Structures are given as structure tokens and as C-alpha cells.
mmCIF file of C-alpha atoms in Angstrom:
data_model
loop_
_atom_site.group_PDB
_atom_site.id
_atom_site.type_symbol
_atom_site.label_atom_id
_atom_site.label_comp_id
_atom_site.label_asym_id
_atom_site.label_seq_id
_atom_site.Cartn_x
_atom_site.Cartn_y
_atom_site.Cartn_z
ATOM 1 C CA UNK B 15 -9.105 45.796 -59.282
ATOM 2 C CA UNK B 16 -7.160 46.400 -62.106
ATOM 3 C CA UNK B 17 -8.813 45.506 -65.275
ATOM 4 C CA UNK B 18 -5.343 46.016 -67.653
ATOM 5 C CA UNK B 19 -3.322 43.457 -65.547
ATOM 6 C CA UNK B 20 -5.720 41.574 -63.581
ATOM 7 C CA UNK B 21 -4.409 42.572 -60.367
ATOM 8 C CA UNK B 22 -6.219 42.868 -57.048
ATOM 9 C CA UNK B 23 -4.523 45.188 -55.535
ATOM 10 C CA UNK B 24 -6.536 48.799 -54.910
ATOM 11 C CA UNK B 25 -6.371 50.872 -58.530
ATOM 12 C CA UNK B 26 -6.806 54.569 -58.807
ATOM 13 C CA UNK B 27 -8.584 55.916 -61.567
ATOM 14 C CA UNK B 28 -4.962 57.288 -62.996
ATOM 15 C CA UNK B 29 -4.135 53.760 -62.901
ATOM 16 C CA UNK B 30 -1.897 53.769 -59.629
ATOM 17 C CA UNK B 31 -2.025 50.980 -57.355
ATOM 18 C CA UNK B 32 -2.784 51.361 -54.192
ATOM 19 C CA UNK B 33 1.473 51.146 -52.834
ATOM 20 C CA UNK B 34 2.028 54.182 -54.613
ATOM 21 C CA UNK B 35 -0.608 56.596 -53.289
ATOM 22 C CA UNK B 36 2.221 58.955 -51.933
ATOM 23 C CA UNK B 37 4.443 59.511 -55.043
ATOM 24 C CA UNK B 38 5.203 62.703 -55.148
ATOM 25 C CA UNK B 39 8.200 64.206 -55.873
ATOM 26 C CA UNK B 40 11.517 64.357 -53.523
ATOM 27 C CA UNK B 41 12.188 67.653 -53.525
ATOM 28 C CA UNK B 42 16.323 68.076 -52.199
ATOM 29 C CA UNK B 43 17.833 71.072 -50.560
ATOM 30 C CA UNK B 44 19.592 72.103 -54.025
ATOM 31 C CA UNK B 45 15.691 72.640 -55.463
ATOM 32 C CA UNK B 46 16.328 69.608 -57.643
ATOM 33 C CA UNK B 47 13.265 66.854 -57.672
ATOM 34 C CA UNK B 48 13.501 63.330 -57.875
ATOM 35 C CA UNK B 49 10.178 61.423 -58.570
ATOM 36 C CA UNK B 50 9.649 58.231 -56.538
ATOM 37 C CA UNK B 51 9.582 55.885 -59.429
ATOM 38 C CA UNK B 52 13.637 57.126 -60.002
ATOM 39 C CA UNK B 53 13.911 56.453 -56.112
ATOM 40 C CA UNK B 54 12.245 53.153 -55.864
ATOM 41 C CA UNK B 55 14.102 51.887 -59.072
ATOM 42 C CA UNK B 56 17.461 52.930 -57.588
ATOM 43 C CA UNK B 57 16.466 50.563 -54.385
ATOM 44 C CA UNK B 58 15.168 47.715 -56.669
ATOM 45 C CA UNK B 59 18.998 48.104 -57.993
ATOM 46 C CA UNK B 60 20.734 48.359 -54.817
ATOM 47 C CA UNK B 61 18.818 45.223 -54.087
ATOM 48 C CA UNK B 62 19.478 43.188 -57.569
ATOM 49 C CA UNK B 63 23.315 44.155 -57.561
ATOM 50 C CA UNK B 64 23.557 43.130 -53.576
ATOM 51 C CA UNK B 65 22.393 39.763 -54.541
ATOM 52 C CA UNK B 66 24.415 39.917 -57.738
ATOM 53 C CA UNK B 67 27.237 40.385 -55.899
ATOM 54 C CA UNK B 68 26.445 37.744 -53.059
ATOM 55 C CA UNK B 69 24.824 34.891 -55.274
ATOM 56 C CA UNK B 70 28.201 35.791 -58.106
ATOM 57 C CA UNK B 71 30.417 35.810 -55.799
ATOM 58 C CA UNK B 72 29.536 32.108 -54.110
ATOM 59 C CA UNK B 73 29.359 30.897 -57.723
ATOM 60 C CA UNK B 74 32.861 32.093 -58.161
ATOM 61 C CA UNK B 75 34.281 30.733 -55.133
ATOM 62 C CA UNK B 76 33.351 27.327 -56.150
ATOM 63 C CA UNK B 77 32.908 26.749 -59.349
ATOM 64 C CA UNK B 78 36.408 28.788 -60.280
ATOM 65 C CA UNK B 79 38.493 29.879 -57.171
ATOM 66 C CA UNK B 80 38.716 26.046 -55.693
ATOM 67 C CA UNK B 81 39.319 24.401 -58.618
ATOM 68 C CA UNK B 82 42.052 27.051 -59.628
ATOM 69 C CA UNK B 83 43.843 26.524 -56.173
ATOM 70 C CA UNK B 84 44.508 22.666 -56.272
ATOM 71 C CA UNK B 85 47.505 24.231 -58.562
ATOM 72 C CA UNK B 86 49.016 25.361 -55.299
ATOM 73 C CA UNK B 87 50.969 23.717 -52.635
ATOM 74 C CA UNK B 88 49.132 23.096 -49.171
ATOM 75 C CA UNK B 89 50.077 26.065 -47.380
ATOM 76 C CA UNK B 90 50.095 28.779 -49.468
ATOM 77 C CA UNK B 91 46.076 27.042 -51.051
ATOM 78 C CA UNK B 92 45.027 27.184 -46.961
ATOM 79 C CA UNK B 93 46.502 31.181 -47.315
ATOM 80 C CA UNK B 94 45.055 32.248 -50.445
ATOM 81 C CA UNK B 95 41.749 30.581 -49.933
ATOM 82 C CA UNK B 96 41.549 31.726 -46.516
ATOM 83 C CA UNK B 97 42.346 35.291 -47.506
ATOM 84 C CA UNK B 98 40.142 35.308 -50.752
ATOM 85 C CA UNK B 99 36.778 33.599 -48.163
ATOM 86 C CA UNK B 100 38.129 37.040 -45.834
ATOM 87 C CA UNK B 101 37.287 39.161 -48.732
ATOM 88 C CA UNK B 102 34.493 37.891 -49.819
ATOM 89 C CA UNK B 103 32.706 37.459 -46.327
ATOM 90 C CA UNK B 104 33.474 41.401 -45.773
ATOM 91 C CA UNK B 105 31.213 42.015 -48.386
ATOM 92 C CA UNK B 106 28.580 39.941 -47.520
ATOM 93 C CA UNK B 107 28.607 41.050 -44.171
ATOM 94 C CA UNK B 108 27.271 44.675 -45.889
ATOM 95 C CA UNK B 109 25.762 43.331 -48.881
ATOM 96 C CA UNK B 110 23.287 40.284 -47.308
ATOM 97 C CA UNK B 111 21.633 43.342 -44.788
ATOM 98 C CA UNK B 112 21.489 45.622 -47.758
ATOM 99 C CA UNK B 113 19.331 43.244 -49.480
ATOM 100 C CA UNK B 114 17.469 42.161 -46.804
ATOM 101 C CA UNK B 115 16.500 45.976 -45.578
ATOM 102 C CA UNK B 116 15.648 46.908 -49.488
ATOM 103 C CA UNK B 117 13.446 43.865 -50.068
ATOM 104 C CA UNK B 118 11.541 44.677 -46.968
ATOM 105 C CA UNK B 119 11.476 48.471 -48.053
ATOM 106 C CA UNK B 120 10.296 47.812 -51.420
ATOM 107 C CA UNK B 121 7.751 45.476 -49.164
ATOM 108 C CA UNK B 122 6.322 48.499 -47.156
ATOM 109 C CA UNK B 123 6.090 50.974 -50.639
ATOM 110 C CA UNK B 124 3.601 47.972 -52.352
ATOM 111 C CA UNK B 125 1.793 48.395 -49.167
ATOM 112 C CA UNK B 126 2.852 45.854 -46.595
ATOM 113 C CA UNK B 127 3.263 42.120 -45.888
ATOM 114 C CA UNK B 128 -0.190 41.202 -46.546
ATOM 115 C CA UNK B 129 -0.582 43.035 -49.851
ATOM 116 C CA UNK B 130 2.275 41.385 -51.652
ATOM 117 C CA UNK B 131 2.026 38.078 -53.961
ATOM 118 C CA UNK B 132 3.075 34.442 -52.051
ATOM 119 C CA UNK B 133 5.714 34.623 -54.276
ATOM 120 C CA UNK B 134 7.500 37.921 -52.517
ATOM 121 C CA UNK B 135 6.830 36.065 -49.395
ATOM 122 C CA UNK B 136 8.962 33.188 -50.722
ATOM 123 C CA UNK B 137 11.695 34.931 -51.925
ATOM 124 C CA UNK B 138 11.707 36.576 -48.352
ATOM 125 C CA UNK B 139 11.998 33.209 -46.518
ATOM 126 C CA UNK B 140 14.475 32.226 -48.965
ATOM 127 C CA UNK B 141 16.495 35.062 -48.181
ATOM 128 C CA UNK B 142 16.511 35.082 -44.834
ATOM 129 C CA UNK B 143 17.163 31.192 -45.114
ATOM 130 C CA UNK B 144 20.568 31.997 -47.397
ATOM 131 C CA UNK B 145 21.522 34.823 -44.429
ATOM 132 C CA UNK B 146 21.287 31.887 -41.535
ATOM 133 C CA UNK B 147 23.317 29.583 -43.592
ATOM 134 C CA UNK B 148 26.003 32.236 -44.286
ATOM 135 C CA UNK B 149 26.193 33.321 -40.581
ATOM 136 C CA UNK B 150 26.903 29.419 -39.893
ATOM 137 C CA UNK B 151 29.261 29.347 -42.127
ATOM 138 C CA UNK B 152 30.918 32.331 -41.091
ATOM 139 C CA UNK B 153 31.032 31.677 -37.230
ATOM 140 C CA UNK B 154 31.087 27.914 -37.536
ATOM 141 C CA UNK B 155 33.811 26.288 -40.237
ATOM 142 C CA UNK B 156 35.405 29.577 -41.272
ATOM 143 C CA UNK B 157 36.138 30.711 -38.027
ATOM 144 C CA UNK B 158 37.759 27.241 -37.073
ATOM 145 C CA UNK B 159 39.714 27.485 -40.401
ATOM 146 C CA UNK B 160 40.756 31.214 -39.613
ATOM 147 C CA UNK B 161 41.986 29.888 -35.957
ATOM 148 C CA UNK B 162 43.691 26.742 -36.812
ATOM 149 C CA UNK B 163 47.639 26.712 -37.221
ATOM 150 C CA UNK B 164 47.131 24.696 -40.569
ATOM 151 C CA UNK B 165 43.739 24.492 -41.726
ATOM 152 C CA UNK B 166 42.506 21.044 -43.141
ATOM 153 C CA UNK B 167 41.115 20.567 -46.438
ATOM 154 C CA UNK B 168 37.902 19.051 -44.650
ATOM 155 C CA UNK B 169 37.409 22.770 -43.182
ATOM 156 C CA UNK B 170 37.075 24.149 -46.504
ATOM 157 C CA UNK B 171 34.873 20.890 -47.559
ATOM 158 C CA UNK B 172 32.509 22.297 -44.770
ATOM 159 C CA UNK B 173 32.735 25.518 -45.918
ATOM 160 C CA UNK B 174 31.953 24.124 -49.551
ATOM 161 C CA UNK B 175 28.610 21.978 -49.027
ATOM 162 C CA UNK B 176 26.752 24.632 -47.049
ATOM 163 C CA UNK B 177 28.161 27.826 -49.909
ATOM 164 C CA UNK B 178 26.651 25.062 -52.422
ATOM 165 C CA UNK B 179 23.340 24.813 -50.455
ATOM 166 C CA UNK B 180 23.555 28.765 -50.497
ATOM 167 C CA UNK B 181 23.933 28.622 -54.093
ATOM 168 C CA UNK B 182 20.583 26.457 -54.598
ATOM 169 C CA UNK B 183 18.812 29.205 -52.553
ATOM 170 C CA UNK B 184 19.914 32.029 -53.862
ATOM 171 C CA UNK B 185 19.412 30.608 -57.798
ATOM 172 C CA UNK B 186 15.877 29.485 -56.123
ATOM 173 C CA UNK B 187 15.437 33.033 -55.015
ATOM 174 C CA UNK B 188 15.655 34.896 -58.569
ATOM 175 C CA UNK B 189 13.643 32.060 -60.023
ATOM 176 C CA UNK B 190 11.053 32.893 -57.425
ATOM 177 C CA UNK B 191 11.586 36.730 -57.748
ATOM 178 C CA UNK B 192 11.245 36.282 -61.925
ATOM 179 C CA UNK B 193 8.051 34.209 -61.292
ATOM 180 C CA UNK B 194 6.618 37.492 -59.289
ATOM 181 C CA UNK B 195 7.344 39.909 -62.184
ATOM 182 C CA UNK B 196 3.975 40.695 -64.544
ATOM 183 C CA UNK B 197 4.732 40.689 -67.651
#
């Protein structure tokens, strides 16, 4: 046990926990080194900006985007919003696995799914939670607004609700991941 932090987690006597008994030094082909702790930070920042992006970019799409295109005319607010969701689900579709692979990652270095505080855990469910709803949203009301001649503003209301449940989840999630940081 740790005495500094209180943590149960294995300590060696350098005061290393137990997740990073293998740091050593990446050594590349061009004979630079990288030490683990610059490796596992850039992950934890992959990771942060990929929900930055996702979680920012829902918060846009509702809160500024729809309220900016009841300026428009029908048709051309189906196009633009239509085009702008097209966009936006492109990057989620390589952001939301990004996350989701560097979470786990950062999982395995602290030294698996057991060792890690309920708190991790939740922000995993919570995660993959936000990852179903988006794939029902993408392959359920987008899809029927994407095919439909003229899409109705009750697909995008659909589309709406479940990026606002999405929302609650993913603000839930950094609460969650901020309640797992020791300060």
C-alpha cells in the first residue's frame, strides 16, 4: 500500500505502483528514447481530445447549429443539417473507437480490469453506453433522414432527444472520470 496517497494498489519501494513495473524507455530506430510516462500521457490525450471532440461536437449541434438553422427555409435547413450530422458522424465513427481502445489501454498499463477504481469501471459503461446510442442514431433516424426525398423535421427531433441523452452521458462521463483523479 501506498502510505503518501492511501492507495491499495502494489507500491515499489521507488514509489511505483504496481501498473508501471515495465517503464522503461522506448528506444526508436533513430536511437532516440521516449520514456513511458511521455507515451502514456500522449494516449491519456488522444483519449481526452477524442471525447473533446465527440462530447463538443454534440453540444454544438444542439445547442448552436439547430437553433442557427430555423433562419433557413425547409429545404436548404433538411440540406445543411443533413450535411453538417454527415460531417460530424465521420468523425465519430474514428473518434468514439479511439476512445474506447485508449481507455481500455490505459486500463491494461494500471494493471487490468480488476485493479482499477469503480469509478474507471463507470466511466467504461458509460462509454460504451454513449457508443450504442450513437450507432442507433446513426443507423436508425439518420439513415431514414439521409434516404428520404424530403426529410421531416420529426427525423431530426429523433435525432435530437437521443444526441441530448448522449450529451447527459458523456457530461456524466468526465464527472465520473474527474471523481477518479487523486488529487
Amino acid at each position: 500500500m501506498d502510505a503518501k496517497s492511501g492507495n491499495n494498489r502494489p507500491c515499489f519501494p521507488d514509489g511505483r505502483h504496481a501498473g508501471y513495473a515495465f517503464a522503461r524507455p522506448i528506444v526508436f530506430q533513430t536511437g532516440g528514447v521516449m520514456s513511458h510516462s511521455i507515451l502514456w500521457s500522449l494516449v491519456l490525450a488522444v483519449h481526452l481530445l477524442g471525447m473533446a471532440a465527440w462530447v463538443g461536437g454534440m453540444i454544438y449541434a444542439v445547442f448552436v447549429l439547430r437553433p442557427s438553422l430555423g433562419l433557413l427555409d425547409a429545404i436548404p435547413r433538411a440540406s445543411v443539417h443533413l450535411q453538417t450530422l454527415n460531417r460530424f458522424f465521420r468523425i465519430v465513427w474514428h473518434v468514439m473507437p479511439m476512445v474506447l481502445v485508449t481507455g481500455w489501454l490505459m486500463i491494461l498499463h494500471e494493471g487490468g480490469f480488476a485493479a482499477i477504481a469503480w469509478q474507471i469501471n463507470l466511466m467504461q459503461l458509460l462509454g460504451l453506453m454513449m457508443a450504442l446510442i450513437f450507432a442507433r442514431i446513426y443507423f436508425g433516424p439518420y439513415q431514414k433522414a439521409r434516404r428520404a426525398m424530403r426529410p421531416q423535421p420529426a427525423m431530426f427531433d429523433s435525432i435530437r432527444s437521443q444526441i441530448l441523452i448522449n450529451i447527459g452521458l458523456g457530461v456524466l462521463t468526465i464527472i465520473t472520470a474527474s471523481l477518479a483523479h487523486p488529487f
